[in-house]
PDB file of C-alpha atoms in Angstrom:
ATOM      1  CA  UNK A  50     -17.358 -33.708  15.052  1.00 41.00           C
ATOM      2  CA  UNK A  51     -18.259 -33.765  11.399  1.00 45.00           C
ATOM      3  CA  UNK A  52     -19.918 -30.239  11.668  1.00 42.00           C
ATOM      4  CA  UNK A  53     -16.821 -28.806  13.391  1.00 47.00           C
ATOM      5  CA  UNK A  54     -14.768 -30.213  10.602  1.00 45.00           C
ATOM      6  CA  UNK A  55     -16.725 -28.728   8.067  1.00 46.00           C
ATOM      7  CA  UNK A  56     -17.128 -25.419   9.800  1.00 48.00           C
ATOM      8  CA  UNK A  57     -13.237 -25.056   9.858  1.00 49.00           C
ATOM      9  CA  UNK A  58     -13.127 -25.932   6.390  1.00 45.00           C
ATOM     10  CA  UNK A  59     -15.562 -23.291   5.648  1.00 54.00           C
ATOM     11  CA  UNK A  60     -13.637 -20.718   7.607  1.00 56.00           C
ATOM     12  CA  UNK A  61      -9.793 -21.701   6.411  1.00 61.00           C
ATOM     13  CA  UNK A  62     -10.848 -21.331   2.738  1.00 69.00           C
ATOM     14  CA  UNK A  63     -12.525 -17.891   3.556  1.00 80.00           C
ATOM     15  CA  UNK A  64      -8.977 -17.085   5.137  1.00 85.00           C
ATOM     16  CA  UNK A  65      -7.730 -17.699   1.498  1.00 88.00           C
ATOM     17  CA  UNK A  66      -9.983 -16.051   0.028  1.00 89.00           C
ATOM     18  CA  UNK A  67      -9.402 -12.809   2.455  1.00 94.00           C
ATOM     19  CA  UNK A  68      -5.629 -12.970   2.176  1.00 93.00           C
ATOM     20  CA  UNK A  69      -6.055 -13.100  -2.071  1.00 93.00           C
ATOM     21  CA  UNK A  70      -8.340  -9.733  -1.523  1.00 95.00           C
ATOM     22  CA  UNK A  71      -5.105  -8.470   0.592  1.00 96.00           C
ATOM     23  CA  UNK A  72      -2.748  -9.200  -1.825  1.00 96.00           C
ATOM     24  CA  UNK A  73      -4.501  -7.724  -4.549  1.00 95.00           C
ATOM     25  CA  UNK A  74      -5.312  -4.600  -3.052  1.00 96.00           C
ATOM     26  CA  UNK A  75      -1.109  -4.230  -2.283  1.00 97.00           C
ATOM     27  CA  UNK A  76      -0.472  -5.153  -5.949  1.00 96.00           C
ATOM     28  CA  UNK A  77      -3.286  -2.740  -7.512  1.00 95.00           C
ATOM     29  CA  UNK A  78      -2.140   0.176  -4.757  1.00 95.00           C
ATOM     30  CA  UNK A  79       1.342  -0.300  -6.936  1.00 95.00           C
ATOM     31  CA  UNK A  80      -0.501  -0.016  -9.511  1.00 95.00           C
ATOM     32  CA  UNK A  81      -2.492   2.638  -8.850  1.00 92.00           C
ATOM     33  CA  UNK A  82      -0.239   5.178  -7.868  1.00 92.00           C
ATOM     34  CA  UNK A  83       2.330   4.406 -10.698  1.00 93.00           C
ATOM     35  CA  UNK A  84      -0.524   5.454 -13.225  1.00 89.00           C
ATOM     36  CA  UNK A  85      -1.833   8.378 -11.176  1.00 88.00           C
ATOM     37  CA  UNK A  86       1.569   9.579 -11.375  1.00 86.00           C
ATOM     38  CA  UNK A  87       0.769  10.306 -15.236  1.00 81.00           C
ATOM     39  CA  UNK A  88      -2.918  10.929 -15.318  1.00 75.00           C
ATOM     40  CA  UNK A  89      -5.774  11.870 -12.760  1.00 76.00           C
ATOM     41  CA  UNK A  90      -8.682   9.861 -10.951  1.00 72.00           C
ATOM     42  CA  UNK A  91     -11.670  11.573 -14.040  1.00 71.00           C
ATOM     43  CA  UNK A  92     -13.931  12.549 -11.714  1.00 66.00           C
ATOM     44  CA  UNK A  93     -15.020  15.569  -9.600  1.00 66.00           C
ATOM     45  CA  UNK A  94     -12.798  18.636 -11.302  1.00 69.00           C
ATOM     46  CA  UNK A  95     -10.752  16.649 -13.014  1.00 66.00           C
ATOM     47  CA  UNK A  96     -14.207  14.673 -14.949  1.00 65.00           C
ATOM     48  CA  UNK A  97     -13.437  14.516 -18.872  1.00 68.00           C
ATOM     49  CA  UNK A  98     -14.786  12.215 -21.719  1.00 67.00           C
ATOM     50  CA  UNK A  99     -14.320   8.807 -22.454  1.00 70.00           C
ATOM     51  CA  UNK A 100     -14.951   7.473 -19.336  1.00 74.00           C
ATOM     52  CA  UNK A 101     -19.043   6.976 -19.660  1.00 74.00           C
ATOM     53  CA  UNK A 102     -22.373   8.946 -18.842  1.00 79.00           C
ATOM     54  CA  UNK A 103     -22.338  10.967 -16.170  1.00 78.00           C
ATOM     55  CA  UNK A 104     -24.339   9.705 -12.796  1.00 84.00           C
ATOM     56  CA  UNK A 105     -25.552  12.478 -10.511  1.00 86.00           C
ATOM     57  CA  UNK A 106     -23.105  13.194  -8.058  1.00 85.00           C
ATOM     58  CA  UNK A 107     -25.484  12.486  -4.841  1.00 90.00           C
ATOM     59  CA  UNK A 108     -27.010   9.017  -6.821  1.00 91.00           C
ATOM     60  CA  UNK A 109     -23.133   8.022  -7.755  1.00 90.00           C
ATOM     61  CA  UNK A 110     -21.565   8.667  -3.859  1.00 92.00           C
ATOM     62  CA  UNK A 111     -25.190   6.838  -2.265  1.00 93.00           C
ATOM     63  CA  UNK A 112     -24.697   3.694  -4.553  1.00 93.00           C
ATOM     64  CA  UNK A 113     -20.886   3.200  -4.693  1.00 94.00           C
ATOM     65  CA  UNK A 114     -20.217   3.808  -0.921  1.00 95.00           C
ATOM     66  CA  UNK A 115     -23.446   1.892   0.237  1.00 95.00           C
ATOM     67  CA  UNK A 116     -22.303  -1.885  -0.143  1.00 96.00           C
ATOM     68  CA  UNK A 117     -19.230  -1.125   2.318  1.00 96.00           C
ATOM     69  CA  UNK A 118     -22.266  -0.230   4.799  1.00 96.00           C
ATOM     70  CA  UNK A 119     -24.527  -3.313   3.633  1.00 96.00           C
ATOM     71  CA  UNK A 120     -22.696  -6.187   3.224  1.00 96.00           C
ATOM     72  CA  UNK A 121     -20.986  -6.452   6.523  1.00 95.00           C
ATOM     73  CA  UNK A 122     -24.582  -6.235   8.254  1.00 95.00           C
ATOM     74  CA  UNK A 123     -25.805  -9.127   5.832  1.00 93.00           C
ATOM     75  CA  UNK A 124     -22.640 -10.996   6.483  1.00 92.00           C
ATOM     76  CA  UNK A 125     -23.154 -10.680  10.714  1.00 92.00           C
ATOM     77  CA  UNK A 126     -27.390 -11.396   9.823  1.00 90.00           C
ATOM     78  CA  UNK A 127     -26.798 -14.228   7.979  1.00 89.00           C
ATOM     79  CA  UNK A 128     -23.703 -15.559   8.822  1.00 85.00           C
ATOM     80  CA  UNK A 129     -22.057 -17.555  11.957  1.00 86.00           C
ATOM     81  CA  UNK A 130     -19.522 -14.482  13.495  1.00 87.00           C
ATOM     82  CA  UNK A 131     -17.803 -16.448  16.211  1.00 88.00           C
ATOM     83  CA  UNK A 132     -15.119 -13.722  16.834  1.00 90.00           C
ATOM     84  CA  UNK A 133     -17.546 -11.514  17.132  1.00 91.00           C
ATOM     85  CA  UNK A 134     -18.507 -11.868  20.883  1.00 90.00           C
ATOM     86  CA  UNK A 135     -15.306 -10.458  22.089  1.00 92.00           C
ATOM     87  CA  UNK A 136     -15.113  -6.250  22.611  1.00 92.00           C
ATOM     88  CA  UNK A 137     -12.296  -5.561  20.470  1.00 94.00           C
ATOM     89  CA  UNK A 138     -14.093  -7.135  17.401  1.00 94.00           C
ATOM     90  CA  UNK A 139     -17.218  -5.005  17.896  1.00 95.00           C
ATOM     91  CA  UNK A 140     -15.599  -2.372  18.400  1.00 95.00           C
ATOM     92  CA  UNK A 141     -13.397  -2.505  15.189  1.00 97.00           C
ATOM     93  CA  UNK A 142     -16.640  -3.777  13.174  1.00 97.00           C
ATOM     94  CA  UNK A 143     -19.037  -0.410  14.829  1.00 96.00           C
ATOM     95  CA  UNK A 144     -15.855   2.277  13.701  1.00 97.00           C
ATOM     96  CA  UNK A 145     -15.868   0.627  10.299  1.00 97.00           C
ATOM     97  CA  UNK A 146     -20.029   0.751  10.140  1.00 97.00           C
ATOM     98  CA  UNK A 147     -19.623   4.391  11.596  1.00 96.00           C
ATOM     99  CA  UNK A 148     -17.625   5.420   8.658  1.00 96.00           C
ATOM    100  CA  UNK A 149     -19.447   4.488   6.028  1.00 97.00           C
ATOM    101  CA  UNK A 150     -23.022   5.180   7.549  1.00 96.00           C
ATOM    102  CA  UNK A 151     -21.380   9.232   7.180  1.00 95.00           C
ATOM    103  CA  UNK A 152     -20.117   8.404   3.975  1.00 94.00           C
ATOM    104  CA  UNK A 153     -23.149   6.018   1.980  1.00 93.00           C
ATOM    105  CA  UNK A 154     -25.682   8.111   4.047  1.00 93.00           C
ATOM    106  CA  UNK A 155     -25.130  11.247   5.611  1.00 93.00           C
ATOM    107  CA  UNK A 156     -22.287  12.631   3.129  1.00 92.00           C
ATOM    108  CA  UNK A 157     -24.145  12.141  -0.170  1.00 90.00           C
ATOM    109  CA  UNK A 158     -27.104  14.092   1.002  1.00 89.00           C
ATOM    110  CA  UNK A 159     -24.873  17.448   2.085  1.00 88.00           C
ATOM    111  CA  UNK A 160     -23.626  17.708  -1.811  1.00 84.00           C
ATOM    112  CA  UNK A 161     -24.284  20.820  -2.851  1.00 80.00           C
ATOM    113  CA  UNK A 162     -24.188  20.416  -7.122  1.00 72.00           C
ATOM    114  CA  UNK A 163     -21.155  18.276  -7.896  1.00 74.00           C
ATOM    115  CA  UNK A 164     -20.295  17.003 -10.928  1.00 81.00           C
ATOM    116  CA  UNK A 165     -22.043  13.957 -12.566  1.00 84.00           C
ATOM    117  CA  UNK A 166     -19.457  10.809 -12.141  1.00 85.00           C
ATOM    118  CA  UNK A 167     -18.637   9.128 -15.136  1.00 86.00           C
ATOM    119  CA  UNK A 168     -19.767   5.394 -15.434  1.00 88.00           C
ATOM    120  CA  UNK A 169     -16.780   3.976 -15.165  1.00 89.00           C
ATOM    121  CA  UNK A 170     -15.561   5.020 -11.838  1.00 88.00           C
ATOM    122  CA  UNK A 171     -18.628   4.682 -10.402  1.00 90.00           C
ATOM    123  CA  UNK A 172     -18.827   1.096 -10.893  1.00 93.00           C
ATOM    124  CA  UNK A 173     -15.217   0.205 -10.384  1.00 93.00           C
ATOM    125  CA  UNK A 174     -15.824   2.398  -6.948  1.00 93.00           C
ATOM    126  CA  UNK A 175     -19.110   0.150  -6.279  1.00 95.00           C
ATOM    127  CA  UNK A 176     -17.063  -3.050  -7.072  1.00 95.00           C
ATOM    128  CA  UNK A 177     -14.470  -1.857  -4.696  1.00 95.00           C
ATOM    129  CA  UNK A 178     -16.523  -0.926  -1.870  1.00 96.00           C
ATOM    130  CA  UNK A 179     -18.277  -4.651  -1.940  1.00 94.00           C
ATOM    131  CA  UNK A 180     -14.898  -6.380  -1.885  1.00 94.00           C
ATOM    132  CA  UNK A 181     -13.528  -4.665   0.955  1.00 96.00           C
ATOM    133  CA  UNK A 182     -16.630  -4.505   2.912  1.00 96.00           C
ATOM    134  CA  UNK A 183     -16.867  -8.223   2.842  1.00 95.00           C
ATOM    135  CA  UNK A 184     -12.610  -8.353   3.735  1.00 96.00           C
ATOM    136  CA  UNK A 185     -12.620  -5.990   6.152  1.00 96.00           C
ATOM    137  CA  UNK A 186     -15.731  -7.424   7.779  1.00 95.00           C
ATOM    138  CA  UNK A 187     -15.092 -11.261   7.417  1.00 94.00           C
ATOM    139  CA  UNK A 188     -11.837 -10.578   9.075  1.00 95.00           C
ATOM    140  CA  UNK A 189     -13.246  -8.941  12.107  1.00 95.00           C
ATOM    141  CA  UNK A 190     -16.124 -11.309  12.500  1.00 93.00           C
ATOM    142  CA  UNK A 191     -14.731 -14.658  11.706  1.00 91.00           C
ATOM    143  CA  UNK A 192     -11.023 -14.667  12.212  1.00 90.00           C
ATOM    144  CA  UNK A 193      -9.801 -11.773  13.880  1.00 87.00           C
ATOM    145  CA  UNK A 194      -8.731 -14.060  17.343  1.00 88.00           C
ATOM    146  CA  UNK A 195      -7.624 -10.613  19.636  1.00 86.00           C
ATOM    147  CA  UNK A 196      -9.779 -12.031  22.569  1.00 80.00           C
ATOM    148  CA  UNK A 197     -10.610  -9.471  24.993  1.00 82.00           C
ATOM    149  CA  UNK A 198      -7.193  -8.810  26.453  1.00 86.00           C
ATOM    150  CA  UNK A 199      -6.671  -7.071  23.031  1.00 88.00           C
ATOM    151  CA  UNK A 200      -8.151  -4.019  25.205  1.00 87.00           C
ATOM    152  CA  UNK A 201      -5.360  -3.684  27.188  1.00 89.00           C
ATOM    153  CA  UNK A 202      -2.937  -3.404  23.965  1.00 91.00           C
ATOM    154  CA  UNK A 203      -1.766   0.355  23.697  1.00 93.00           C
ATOM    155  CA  UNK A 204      -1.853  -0.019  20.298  1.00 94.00           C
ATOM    156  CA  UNK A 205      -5.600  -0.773  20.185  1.00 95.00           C
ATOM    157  CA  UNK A 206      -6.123   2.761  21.647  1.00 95.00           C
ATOM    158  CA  UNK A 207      -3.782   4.499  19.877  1.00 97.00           C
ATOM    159  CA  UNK A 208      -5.241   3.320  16.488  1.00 97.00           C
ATOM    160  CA  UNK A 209      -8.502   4.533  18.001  1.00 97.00           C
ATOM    161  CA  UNK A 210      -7.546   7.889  19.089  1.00 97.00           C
ATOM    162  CA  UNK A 211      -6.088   8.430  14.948  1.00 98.00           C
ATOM    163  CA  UNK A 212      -9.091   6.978  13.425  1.00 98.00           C
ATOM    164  CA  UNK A 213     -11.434   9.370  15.426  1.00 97.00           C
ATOM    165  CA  UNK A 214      -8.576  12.210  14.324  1.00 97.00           C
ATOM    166  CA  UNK A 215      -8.727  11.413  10.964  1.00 97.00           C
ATOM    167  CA  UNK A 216     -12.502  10.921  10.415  1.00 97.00           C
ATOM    168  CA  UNK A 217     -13.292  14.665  12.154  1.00 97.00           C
ATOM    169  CA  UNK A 218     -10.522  16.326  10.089  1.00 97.00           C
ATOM    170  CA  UNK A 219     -11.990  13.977   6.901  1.00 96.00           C
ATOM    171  CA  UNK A 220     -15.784  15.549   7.876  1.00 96.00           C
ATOM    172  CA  UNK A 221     -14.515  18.884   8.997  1.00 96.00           C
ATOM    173  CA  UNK A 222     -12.560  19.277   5.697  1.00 95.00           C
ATOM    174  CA  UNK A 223     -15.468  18.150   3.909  1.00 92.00           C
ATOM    175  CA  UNK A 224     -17.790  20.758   5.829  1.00 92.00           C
ATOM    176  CA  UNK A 225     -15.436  23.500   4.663  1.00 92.00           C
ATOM    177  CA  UNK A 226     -15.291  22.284   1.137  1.00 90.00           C
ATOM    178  CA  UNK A 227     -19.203  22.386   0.949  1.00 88.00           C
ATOM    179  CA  UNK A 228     -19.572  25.987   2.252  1.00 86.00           C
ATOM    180  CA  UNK A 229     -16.890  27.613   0.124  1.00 84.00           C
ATOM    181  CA  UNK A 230     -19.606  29.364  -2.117  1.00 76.00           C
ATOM    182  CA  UNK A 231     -22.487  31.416  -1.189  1.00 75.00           C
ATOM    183  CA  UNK A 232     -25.994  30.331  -2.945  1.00 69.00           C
ATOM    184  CA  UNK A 233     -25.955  31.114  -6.412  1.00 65.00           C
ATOM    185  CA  UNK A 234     -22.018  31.639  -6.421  1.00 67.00           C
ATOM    186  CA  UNK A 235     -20.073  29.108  -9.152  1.00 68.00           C
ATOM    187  CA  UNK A 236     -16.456  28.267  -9.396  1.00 73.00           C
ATOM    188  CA  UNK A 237     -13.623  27.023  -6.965  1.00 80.00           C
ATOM    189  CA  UNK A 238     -12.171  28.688  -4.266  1.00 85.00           C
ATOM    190  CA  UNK A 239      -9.277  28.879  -1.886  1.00 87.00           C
ATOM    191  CA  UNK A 240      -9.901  26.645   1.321  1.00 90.00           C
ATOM    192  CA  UNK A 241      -9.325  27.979   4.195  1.00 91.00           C
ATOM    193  CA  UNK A 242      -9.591  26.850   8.433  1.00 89.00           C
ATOM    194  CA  UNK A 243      -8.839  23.416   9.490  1.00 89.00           C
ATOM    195  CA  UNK A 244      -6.355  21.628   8.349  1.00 93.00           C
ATOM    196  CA  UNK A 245      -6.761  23.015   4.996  1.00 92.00           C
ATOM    197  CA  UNK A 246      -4.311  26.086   6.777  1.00 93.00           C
ATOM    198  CA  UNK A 247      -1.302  23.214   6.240  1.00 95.00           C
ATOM    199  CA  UNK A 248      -2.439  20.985   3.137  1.00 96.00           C
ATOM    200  CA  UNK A 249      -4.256  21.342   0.288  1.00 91.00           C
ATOM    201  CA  UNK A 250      -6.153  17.850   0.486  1.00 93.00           C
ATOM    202  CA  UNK A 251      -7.149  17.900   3.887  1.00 94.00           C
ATOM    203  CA  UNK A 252      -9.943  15.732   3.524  1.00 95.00           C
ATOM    204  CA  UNK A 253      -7.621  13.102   1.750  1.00 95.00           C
ATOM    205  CA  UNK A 254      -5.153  13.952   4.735  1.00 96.00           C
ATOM    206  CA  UNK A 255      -8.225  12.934   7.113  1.00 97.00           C
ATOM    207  CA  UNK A 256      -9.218   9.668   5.852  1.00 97.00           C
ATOM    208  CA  UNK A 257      -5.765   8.680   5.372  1.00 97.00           C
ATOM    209  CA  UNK A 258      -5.254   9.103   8.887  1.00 98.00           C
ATOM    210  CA  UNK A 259      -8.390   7.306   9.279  1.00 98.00           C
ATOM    211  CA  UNK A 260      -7.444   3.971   7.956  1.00 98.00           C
ATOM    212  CA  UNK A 261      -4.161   4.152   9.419  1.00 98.00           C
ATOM    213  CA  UNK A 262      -5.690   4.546  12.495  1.00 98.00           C
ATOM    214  CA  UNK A 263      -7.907   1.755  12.039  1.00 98.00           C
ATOM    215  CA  UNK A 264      -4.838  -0.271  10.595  1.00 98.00           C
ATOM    216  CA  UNK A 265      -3.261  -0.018  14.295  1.00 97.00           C
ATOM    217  CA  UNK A 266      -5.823  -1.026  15.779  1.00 96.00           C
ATOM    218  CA  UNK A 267      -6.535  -3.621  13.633  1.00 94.00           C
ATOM    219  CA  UNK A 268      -2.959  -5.311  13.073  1.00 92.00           C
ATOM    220  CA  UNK A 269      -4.339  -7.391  10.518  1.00 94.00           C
ATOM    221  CA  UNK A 270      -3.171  -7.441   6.553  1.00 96.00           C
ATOM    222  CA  UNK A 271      -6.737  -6.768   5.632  1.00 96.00           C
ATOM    223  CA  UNK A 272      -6.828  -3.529   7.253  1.00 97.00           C
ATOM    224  CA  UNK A 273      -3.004  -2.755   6.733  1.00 97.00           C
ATOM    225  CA  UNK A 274      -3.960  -3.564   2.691  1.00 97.00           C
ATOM    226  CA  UNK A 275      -6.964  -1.236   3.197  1.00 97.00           C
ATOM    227  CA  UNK A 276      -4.376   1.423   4.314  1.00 98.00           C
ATOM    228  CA  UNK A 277      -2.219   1.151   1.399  1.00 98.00           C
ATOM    229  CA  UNK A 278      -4.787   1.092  -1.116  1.00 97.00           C
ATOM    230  CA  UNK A 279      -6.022   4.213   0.732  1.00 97.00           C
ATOM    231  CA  UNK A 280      -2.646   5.980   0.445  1.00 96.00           C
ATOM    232  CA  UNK A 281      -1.552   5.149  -3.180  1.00 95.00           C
ATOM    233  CA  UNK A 282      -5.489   5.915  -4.255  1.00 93.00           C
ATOM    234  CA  UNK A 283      -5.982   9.154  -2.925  1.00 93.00           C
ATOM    235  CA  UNK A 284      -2.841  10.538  -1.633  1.00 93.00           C
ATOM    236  CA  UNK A 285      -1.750  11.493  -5.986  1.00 91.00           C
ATOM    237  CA  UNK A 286      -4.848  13.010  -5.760  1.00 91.00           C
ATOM    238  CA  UNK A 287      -4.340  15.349  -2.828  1.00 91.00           C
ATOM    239  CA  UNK A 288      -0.719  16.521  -5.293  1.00 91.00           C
ATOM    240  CA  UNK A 289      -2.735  16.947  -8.554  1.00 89.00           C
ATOM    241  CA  UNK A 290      -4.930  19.476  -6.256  1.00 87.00           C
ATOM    242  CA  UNK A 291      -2.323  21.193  -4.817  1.00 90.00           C
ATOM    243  CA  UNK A 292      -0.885  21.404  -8.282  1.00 89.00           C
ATOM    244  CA  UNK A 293      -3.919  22.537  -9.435  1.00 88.00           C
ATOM    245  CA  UNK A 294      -4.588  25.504  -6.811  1.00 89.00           C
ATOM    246  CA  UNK A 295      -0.977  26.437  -7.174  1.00 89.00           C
ATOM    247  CA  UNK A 296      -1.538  27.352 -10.756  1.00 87.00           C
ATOM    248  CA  UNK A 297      -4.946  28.657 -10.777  1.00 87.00           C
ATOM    249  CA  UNK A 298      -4.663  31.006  -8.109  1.00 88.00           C
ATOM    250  CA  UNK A 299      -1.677  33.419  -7.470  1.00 85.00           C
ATOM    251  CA  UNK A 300      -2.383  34.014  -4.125  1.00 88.00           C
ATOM    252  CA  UNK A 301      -2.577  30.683  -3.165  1.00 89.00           C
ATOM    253  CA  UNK A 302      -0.580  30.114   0.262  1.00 90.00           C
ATOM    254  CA  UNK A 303       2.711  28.808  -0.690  1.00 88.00           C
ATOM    255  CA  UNK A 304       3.267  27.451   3.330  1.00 90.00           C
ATOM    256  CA  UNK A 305       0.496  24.797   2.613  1.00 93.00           C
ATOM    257  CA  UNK A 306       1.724  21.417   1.205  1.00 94.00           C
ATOM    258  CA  UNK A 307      -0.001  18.735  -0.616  1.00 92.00           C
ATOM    259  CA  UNK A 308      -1.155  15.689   1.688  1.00 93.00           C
ATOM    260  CA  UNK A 309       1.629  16.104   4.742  1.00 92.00           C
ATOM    261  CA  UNK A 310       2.013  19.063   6.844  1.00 91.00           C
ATOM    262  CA  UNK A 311       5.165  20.469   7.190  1.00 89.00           C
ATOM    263  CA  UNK A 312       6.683  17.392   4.455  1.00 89.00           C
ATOM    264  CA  UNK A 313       4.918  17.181   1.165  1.00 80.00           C
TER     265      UNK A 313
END
């Protein structure tokens, strides 16, 4: 009795410690996109001083995306996962694994040149990717209580179908992007095929979708958090592009929109 006692202890100050990750990734998604609002994320084309030594772009995406991958294996290896038996929770747990083995270790090694990331966003991105990995994870593992009659919730599927949506338009996008130039060519050009035909960020269109996706499936405030962060963190980013094709290139299609088809 004392070890179930303790064990519950254990676990209901981990669920504080989840829902204080949760809050704070709401309040800095506020945050976030009032600043991007005035200033760009200073990396990729928009890199500038100030902000550190530059880490090689393949280096920089390997490190900072890799402890999203890692720590939720260490936490099931090491860790008790009692939610983990039931479908629904391995399933959830394998997408979020399946998105960041593309991103820590497929995606870094298809960069062709890129721009050296500045310190400072590479660590705040590594710091980031930790945290959530062990919310996002935790959550699934140890608390998420869907039971297995969570796979007869339409919602379940529906998130799943949009997650898979959003991660092939996120890699498809990202395929595009990579073979804009020819060897030996330099310099940006218009994207075209894909969703890029509606948006100009149709790789931050993707992953949006992604987490939203993942978010219904989910129904948790971890992943709904994740989401928003998501959104407020990348969607300014998809405008300042648009922006940024818009002015650079005077036939750029004037049909596409930032981030939403059809809206903005």
């Amino acid at each position: 009795m004392g070890v179930t006692l303790w064990i519950d202890w254990i676990l209901s100050l981990d669920l504080i410690v989840l829902n204080f990750l949760s809050y704070n990734l709401l309040f800095f998604g506020v945050v976030v996109v009032i600043v991007l609002q005035f200033l760009s994320t200073p990396y990729g084309r928009y890199a500038r001083g100030g902000w550190g030594a530059g880490v090689n772009a393949r280096v920089a995406w390997f490190v900072q995306e890799i402890p999203a991958f890692v720590v939720p294996l260490l936490l099931v290896y090491f860790t008790e996962c009692p939610k983990l038996e039931f479908t629904p929770n391995k399933i959830l747990l394998g997408l979020y694994l399946f998105h960041y083995f593309q991103r820590s270790i497929i995606f870094p090694f298809l960069i062709r040149g890129g721009k050296p990331t500045p310190f400072i966003p590479f660590v705040l991105a590594f710091v980031f990717c930790g945290c959530n990995g062990y919310l996002q994870s935790a959550y699934i593992v140890k608390h998420a209580d869907f039971g297995n009659k969570w796979m007869w919730n339409s919602r379940f599927y529906l998130g799943i179908i949009l997650f898979c949506l959003g991660m092939f338009t996120n890699i498809q996008a990202d395929h595009i992007l990579r073979n804009l130039r020819k060897p030996g060519e330099t310099g940006y050009k218009i994207p075209k095929g894909g969703m890029f035909e509606y948006v100009s960020g149709a790789n931050f269109f993707g992953e949006i979708v992604e987490w939203l996706g993942f978010a219904v499936a989910n129904g948790s405030l971890p992943a709904y958090s994740f989401f928003f962060f998501t959104l407020c963190n990348i969607g300014p980013r998809a405008v300042h592009h648009h922006r940024w094709y818009c002015e650079k290139f005077e036939d750029y299609p004037r049909q596409r929109k930032a981030l939403i088809p059809f809206i903005l």
